Short mmCIF file of C-alpha atoms and ligand atoms in Angstrom, two decimals:
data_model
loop_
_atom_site.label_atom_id
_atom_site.label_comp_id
_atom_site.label_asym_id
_atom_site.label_seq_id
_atom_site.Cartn_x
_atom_site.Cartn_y
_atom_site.Cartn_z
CA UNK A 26 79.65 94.27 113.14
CA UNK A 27 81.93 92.87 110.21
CA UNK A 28 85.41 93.49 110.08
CA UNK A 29 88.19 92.79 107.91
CA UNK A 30 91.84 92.15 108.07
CA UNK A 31 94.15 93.39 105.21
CA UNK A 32 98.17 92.43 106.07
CA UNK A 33 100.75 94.04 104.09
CA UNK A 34 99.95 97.61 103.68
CA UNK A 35 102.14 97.85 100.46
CA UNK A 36 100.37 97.95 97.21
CA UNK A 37 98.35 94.84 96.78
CA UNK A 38 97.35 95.39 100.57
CA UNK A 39 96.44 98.99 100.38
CA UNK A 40 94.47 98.98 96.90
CA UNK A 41 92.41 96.37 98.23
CA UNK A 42 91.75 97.68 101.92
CA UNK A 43 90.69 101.04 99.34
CA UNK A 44 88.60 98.78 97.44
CA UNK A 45 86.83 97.02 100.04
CA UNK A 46 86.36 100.56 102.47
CA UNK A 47 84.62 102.03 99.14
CA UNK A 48 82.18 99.09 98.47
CA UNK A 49 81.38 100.13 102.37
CA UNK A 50 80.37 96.36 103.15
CA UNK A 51 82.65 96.35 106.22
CA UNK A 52 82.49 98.32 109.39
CA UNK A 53 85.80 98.09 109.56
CA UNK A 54 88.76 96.96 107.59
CA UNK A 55 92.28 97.00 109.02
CA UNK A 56 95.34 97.18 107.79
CA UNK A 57 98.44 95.77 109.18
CA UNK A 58 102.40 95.78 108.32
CA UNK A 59 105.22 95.46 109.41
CA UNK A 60 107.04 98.86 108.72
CA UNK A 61 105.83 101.36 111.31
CA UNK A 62 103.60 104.84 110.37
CA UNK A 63 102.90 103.01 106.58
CA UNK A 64 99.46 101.45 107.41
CA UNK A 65 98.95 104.26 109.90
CA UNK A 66 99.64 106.69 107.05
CA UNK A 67 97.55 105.27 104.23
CA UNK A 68 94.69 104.78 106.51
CA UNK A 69 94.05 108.57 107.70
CA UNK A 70 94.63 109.47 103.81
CA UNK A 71 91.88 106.53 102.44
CA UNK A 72 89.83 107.84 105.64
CA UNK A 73 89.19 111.44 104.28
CA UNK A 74 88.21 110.51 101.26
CA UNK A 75 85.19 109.25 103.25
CA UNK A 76 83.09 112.17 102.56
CA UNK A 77 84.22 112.41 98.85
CA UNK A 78 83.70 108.91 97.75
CA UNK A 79 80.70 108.66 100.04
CA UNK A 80 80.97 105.42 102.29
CA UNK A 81 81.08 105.08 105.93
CA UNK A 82 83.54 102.27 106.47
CA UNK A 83 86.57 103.21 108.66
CA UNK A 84 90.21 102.10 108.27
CA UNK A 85 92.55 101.76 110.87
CA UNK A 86 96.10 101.07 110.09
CA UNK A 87 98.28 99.43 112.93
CA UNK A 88 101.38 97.38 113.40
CA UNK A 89 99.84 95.57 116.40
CA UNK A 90 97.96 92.00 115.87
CA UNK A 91 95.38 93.12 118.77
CA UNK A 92 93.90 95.14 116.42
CA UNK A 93 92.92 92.77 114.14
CA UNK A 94 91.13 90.66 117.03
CA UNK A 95 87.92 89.32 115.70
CA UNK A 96 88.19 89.87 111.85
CA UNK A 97 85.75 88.16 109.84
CA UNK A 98 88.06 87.74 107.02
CA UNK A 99 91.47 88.38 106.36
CA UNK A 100 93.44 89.06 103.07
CA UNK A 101 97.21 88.28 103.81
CA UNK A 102 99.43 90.44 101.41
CA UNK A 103 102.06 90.38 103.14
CA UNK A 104 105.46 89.03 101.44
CA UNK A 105 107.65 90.40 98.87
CA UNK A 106 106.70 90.75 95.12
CA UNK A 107 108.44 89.67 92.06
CA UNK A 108 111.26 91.50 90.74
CA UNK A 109 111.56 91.80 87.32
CA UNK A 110 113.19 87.96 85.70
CA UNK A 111 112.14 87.14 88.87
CA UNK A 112 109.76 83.86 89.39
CA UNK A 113 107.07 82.75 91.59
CA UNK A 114 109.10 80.13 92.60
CA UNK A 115 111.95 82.33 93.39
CA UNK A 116 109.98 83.76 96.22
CA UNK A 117 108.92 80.72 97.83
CA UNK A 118 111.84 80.41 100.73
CA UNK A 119 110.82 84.11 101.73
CA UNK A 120 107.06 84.24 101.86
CA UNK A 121 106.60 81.16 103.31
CA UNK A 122 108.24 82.46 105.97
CA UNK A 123 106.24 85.59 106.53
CA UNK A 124 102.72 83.52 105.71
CA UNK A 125 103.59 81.17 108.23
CA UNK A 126 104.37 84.19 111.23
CA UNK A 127 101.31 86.51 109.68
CA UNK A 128 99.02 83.31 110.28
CA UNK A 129 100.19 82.24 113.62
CA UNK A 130 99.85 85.68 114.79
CA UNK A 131 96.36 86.44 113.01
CA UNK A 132 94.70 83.26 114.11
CA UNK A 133 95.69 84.11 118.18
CA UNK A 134 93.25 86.99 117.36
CA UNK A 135 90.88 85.80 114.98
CA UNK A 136 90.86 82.01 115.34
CA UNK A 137 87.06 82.13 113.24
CA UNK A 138 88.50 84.06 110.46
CA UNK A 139 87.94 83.34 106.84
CA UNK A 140 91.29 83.52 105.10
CA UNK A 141 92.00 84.85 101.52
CA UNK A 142 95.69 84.48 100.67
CA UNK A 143 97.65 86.43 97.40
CA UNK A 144 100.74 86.28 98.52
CA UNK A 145 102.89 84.01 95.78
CA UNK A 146 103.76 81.49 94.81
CA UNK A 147 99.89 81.91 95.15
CA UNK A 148 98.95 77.80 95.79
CA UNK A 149 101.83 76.93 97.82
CA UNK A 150 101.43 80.15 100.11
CA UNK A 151 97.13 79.23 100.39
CA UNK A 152 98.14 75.51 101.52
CA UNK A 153 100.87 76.85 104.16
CA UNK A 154 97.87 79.21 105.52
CA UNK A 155 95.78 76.37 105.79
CA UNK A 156 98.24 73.69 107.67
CA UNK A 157 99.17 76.39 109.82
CA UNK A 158 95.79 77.91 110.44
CA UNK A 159 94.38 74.27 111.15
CA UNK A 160 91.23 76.48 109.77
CA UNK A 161 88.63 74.09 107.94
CA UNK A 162 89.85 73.78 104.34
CA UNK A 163 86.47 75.62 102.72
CA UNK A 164 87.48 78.96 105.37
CA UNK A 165 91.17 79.34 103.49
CA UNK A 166 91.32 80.14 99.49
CA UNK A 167 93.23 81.63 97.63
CA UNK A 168 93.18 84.41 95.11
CA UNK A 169 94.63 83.83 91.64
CA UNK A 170 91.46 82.64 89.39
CA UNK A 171 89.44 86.09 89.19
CA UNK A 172 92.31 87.84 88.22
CA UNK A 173 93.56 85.22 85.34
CA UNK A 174 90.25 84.96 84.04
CA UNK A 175 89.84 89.24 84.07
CA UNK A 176 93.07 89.19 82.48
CA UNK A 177 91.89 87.20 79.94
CA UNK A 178 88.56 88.67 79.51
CA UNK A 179 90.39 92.17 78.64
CA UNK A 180 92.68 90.42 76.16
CA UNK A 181 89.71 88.93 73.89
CA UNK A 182 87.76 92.40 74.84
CA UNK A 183 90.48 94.14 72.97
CA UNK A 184 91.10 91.90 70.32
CA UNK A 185 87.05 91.19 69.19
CA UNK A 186 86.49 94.53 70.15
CA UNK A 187 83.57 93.71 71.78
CA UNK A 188 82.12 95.55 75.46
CA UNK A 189 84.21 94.24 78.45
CA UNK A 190 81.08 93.70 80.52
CA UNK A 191 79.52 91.36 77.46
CA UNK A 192 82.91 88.80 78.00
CA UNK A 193 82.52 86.18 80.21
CA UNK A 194 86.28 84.25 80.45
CA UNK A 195 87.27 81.26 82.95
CA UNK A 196 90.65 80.25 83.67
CA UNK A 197 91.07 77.58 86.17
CA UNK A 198 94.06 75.26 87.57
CA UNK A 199 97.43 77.20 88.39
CA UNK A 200 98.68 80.19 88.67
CA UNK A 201 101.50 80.95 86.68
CA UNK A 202 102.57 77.98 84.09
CA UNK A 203 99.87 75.16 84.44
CA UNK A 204 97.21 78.18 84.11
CA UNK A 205 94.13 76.53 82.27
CA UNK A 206 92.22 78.46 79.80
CA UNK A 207 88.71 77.00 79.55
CA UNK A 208 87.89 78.17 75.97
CA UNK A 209 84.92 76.19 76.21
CA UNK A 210 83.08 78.06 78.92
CA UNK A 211 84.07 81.64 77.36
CA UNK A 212 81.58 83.35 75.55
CA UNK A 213 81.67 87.04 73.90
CA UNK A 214 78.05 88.72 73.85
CA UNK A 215 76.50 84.84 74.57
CA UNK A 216 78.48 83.13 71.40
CA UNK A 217 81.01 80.87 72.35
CA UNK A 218 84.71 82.02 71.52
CA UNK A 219 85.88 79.33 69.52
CA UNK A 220 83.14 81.27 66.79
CA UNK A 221 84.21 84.39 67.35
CA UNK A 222 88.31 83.60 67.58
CA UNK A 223 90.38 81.21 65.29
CA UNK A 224 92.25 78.91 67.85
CA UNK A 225 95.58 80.26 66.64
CA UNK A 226 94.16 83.55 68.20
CA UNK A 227 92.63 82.50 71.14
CA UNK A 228 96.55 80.18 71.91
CA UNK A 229 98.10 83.96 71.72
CA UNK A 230 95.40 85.60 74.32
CA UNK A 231 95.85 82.74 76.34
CA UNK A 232 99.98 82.99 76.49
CA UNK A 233 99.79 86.46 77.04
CA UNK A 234 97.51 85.90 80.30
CA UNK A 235 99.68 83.15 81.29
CA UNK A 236 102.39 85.85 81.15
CA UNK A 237 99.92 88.58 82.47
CA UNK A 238 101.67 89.10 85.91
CA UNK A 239 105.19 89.29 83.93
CA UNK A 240 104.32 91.07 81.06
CA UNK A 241 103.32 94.11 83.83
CA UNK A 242 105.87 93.34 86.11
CA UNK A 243 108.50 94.08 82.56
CA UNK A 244 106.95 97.07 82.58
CA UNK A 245 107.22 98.25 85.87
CA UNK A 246 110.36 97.89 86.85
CA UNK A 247 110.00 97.24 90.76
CA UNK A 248 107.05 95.81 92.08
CA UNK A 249 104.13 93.88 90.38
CA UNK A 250 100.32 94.44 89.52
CA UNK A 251 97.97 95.24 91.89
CA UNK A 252 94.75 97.04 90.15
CA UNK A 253 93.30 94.03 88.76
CA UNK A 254 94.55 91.66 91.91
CA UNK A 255 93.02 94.04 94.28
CA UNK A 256 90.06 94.23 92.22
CA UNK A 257 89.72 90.39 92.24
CA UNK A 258 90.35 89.94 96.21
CA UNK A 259 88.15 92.57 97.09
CA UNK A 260 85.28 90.37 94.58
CA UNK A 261 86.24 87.22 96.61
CA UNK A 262 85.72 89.41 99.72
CA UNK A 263 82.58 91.16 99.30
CA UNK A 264 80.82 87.98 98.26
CA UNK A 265 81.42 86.23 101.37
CA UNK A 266 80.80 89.13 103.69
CA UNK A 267 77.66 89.69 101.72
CA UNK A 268 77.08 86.00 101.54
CA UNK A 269 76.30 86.26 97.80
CA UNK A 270 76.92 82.67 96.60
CA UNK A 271 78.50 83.68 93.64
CA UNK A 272 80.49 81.54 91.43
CA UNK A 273 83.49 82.36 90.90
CA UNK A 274 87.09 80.99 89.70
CA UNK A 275 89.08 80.67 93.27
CA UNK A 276 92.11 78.44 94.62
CA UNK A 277 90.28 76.31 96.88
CA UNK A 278 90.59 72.47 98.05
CA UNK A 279 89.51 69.71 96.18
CA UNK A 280 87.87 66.77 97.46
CA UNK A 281 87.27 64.79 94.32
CA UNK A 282 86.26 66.88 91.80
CA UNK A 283 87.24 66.70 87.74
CA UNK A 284 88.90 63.23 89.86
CA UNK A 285 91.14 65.80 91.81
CA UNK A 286 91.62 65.17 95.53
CA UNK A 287 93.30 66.99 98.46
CA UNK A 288 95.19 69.95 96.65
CA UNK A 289 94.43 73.47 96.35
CA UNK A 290 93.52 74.52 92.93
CA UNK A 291 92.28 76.76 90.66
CA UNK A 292 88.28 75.75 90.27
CA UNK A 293 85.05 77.40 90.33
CA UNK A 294 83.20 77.82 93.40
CA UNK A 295 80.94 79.46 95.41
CA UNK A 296 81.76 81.85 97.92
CA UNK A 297 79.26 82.69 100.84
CA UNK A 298 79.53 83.41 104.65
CA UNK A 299 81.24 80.00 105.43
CA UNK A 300 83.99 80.98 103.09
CA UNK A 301 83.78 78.38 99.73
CA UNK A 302 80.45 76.74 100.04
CA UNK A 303 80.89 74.60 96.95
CA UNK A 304 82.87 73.50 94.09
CA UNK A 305 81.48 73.64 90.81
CA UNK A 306 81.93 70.97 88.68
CA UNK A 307 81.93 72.87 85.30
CA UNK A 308 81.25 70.94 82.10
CA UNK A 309 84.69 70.48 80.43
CA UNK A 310 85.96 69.21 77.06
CA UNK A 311 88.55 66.05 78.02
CA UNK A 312 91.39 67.78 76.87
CA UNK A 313 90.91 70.55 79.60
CA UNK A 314 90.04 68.38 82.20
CA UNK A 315 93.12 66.92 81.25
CA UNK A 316 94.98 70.13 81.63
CA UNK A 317 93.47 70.28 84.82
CA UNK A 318 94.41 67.06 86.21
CA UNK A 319 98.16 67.98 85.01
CA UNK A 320 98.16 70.94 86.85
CA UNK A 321 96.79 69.66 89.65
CA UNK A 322 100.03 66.93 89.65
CA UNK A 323 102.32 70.55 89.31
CA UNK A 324 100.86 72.43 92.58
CA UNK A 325 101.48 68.78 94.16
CA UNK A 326 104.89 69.05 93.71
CA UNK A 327 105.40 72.55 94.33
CA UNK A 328 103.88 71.72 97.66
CA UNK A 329 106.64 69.29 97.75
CA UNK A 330 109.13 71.93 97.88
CA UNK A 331 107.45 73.68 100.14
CA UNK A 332 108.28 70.45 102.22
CA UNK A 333 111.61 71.12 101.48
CA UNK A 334 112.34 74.32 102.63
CA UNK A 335 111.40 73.03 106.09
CA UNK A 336 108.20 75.63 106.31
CA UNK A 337 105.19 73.50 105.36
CA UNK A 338 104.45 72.75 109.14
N1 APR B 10 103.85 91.20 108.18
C1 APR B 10 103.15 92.19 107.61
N2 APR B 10 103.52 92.81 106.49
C2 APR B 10 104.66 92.41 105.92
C3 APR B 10 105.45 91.36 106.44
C4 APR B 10 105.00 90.75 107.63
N3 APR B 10 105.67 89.75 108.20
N4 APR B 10 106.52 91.20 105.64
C5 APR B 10 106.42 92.10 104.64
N5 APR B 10 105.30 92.84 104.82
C6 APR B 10 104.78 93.93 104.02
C7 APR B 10 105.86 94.87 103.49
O1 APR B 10 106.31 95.76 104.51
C8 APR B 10 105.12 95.60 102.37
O2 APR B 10 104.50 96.78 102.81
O3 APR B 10 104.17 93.45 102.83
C9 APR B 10 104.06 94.56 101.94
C10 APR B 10 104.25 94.06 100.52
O4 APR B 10 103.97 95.12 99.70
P1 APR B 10 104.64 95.34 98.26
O5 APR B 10 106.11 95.20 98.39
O6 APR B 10 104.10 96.62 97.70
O7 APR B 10 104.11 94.08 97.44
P2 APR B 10 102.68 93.90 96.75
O8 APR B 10 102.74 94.38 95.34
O9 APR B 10 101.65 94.45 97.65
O10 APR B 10 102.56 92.31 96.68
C11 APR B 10 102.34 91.52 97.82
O11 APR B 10 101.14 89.86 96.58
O12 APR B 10 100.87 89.54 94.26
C12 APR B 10 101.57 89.16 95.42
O13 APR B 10 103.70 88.55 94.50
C13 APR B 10 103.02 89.49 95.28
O14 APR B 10 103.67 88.17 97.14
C14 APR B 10 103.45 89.49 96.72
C15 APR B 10 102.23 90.06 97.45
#
């Protein structure tokens, strides 16, 4: 019997519990917040479209942490999103608040979970889950790499013109500012991008993904993105309930690699039943490893100010 825990039942939280009930890989997902009748609501509705969409996986929406009891893995949501001029950072005082309570209260119920965090500031809110979790470093990650590099891959679809499923586009390190674009490793229909894109191109796709979360939350108004980012968490999901090994661009915790150590960060990895089974070294040119290694130094000290704010545990 798998289960999975979605908190936050706003959007984020719901599009990915609808996600994950569709690709029926669960027998149950559940969906938990902290505003009474909203998870409740949203899970009768996703529930009869059961015999529309055709998948058997039941959602049960709930306010009450007993219900989540035994979750394989959990996707914490929870946690306001950006408003528009808003930043990351800005948010950090708040959701490290609400990451810190979600996680004490998940792991009384669920102390084997497997924990997938999107709340932002995405790497400081994956290392709080992890110090407060006390979970083994490869069963917390954090969701900001998938989405980056599909960000990306839709910019250089629609600029080459070439099929979105013939893309392949990797963005590693940070979300946010120290996002690194790995040019190198992207390739439209097998050539490599630098032949297919002058670099004065490929610099403006790569500023507009690093401004992919603002550009949409401009748009908006209230509230942020949450097609793609649901898309990408339910990926991350599905792979390790399914135990797929798949590689794929995740925040997860160093130990050495590209000469990082001990810091969550954007890298490739593979995801399986134990959560991230390995790190891929990837073959980069010097001056992205470099990139790497500097944004590796930025989540450090945003973890500092997590320190700050009293929260980090
Ligand atoms: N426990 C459970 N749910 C909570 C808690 C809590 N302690 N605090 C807030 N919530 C719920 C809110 O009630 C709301 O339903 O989290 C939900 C957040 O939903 P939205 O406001 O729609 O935000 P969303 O777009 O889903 O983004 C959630 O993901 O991408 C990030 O920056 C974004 O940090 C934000 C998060």
């Amino acid at each position: 019997m798998s289960k999975i825990t979605v908190v936050g039942a706003g959007k984020y939280g719901s599009t990915t519990a609808q996600r994950l009930a569709e690709a029926d890989v669960a027998d149950q997902v559940v969906m938990t917040d902290i505003v009474e009748g909203l998870p409740q609501g949203l899970a009768l509705d996703m529930n009869q479209s059961r015999p529309v969409e055709k998948y058997r996986t039941l959602v049960t929406g709930t306010n009450d942490y007993a219900d989540t009891a035994g979750s394989d893995v959990v996707v914490i949501t929870a946690g306001l999103p950006r408003k528009p001029g808003m930043t990351r950072m800005d948010l950090l005082e708040v959701n490290a608040g609400i990451v810190t309570d979600v996680t004490n209260r998940l792991m009384e119920h669920s102390p084997e979970a497997i924990l997938v965090v999107v709340t932002n500031p995405l790497d400081q809110m994956t290392t709080l889950a992890a110090e407060v979790s006390g979970l083994p470093r490869n069963k917390v990650m954090g969701q900001a790499g998938m989405l980056d590099s599909a960000r990306f891959a839709h910019f250089i679809a629609e600029k080459t013109g070439a099929d979105i499923l013939d893309i392949e586009a990797v963005t590693l390190g940070s979300h946010g500012a120290t996002m690194v674009p790995v040019p190198s490793l992207c390739k439209v229909g097998g050539r490599p991008l630098a032949d297919v894109l002058d670099a004065e191109t490929i610099e403006e796709l790569v500023d507009r993904t690093r401004n992919g979360g603002a550009e949409i939350v401009g748009l908006l108004k209230t509230g942020s993105a949450y097609y793609a980012p649901s898309a990408a968490a339910a990926a991350m999901v599905r792979a390790i309930l399914t135990d797929s090994e798949e590689t794929m661009p995740v925040c997860a915790w160093t130990e050495g690699q590209y000469g990082i150590d001990g810091v969550y960060l954007g890298v490739l990895a593979k995801l399986g039943a134990s959560g991230v089974t390995e790190i891929i070294e990837a073959p980069l040119t010097n001056g992205e490893t470099e990139a790497l290694r500097e944004a590796a130094e930025a989540v450090r000290e945003k973890v500092d100010d997590l320190r700050q704010i009293g929260s980090g545990g």
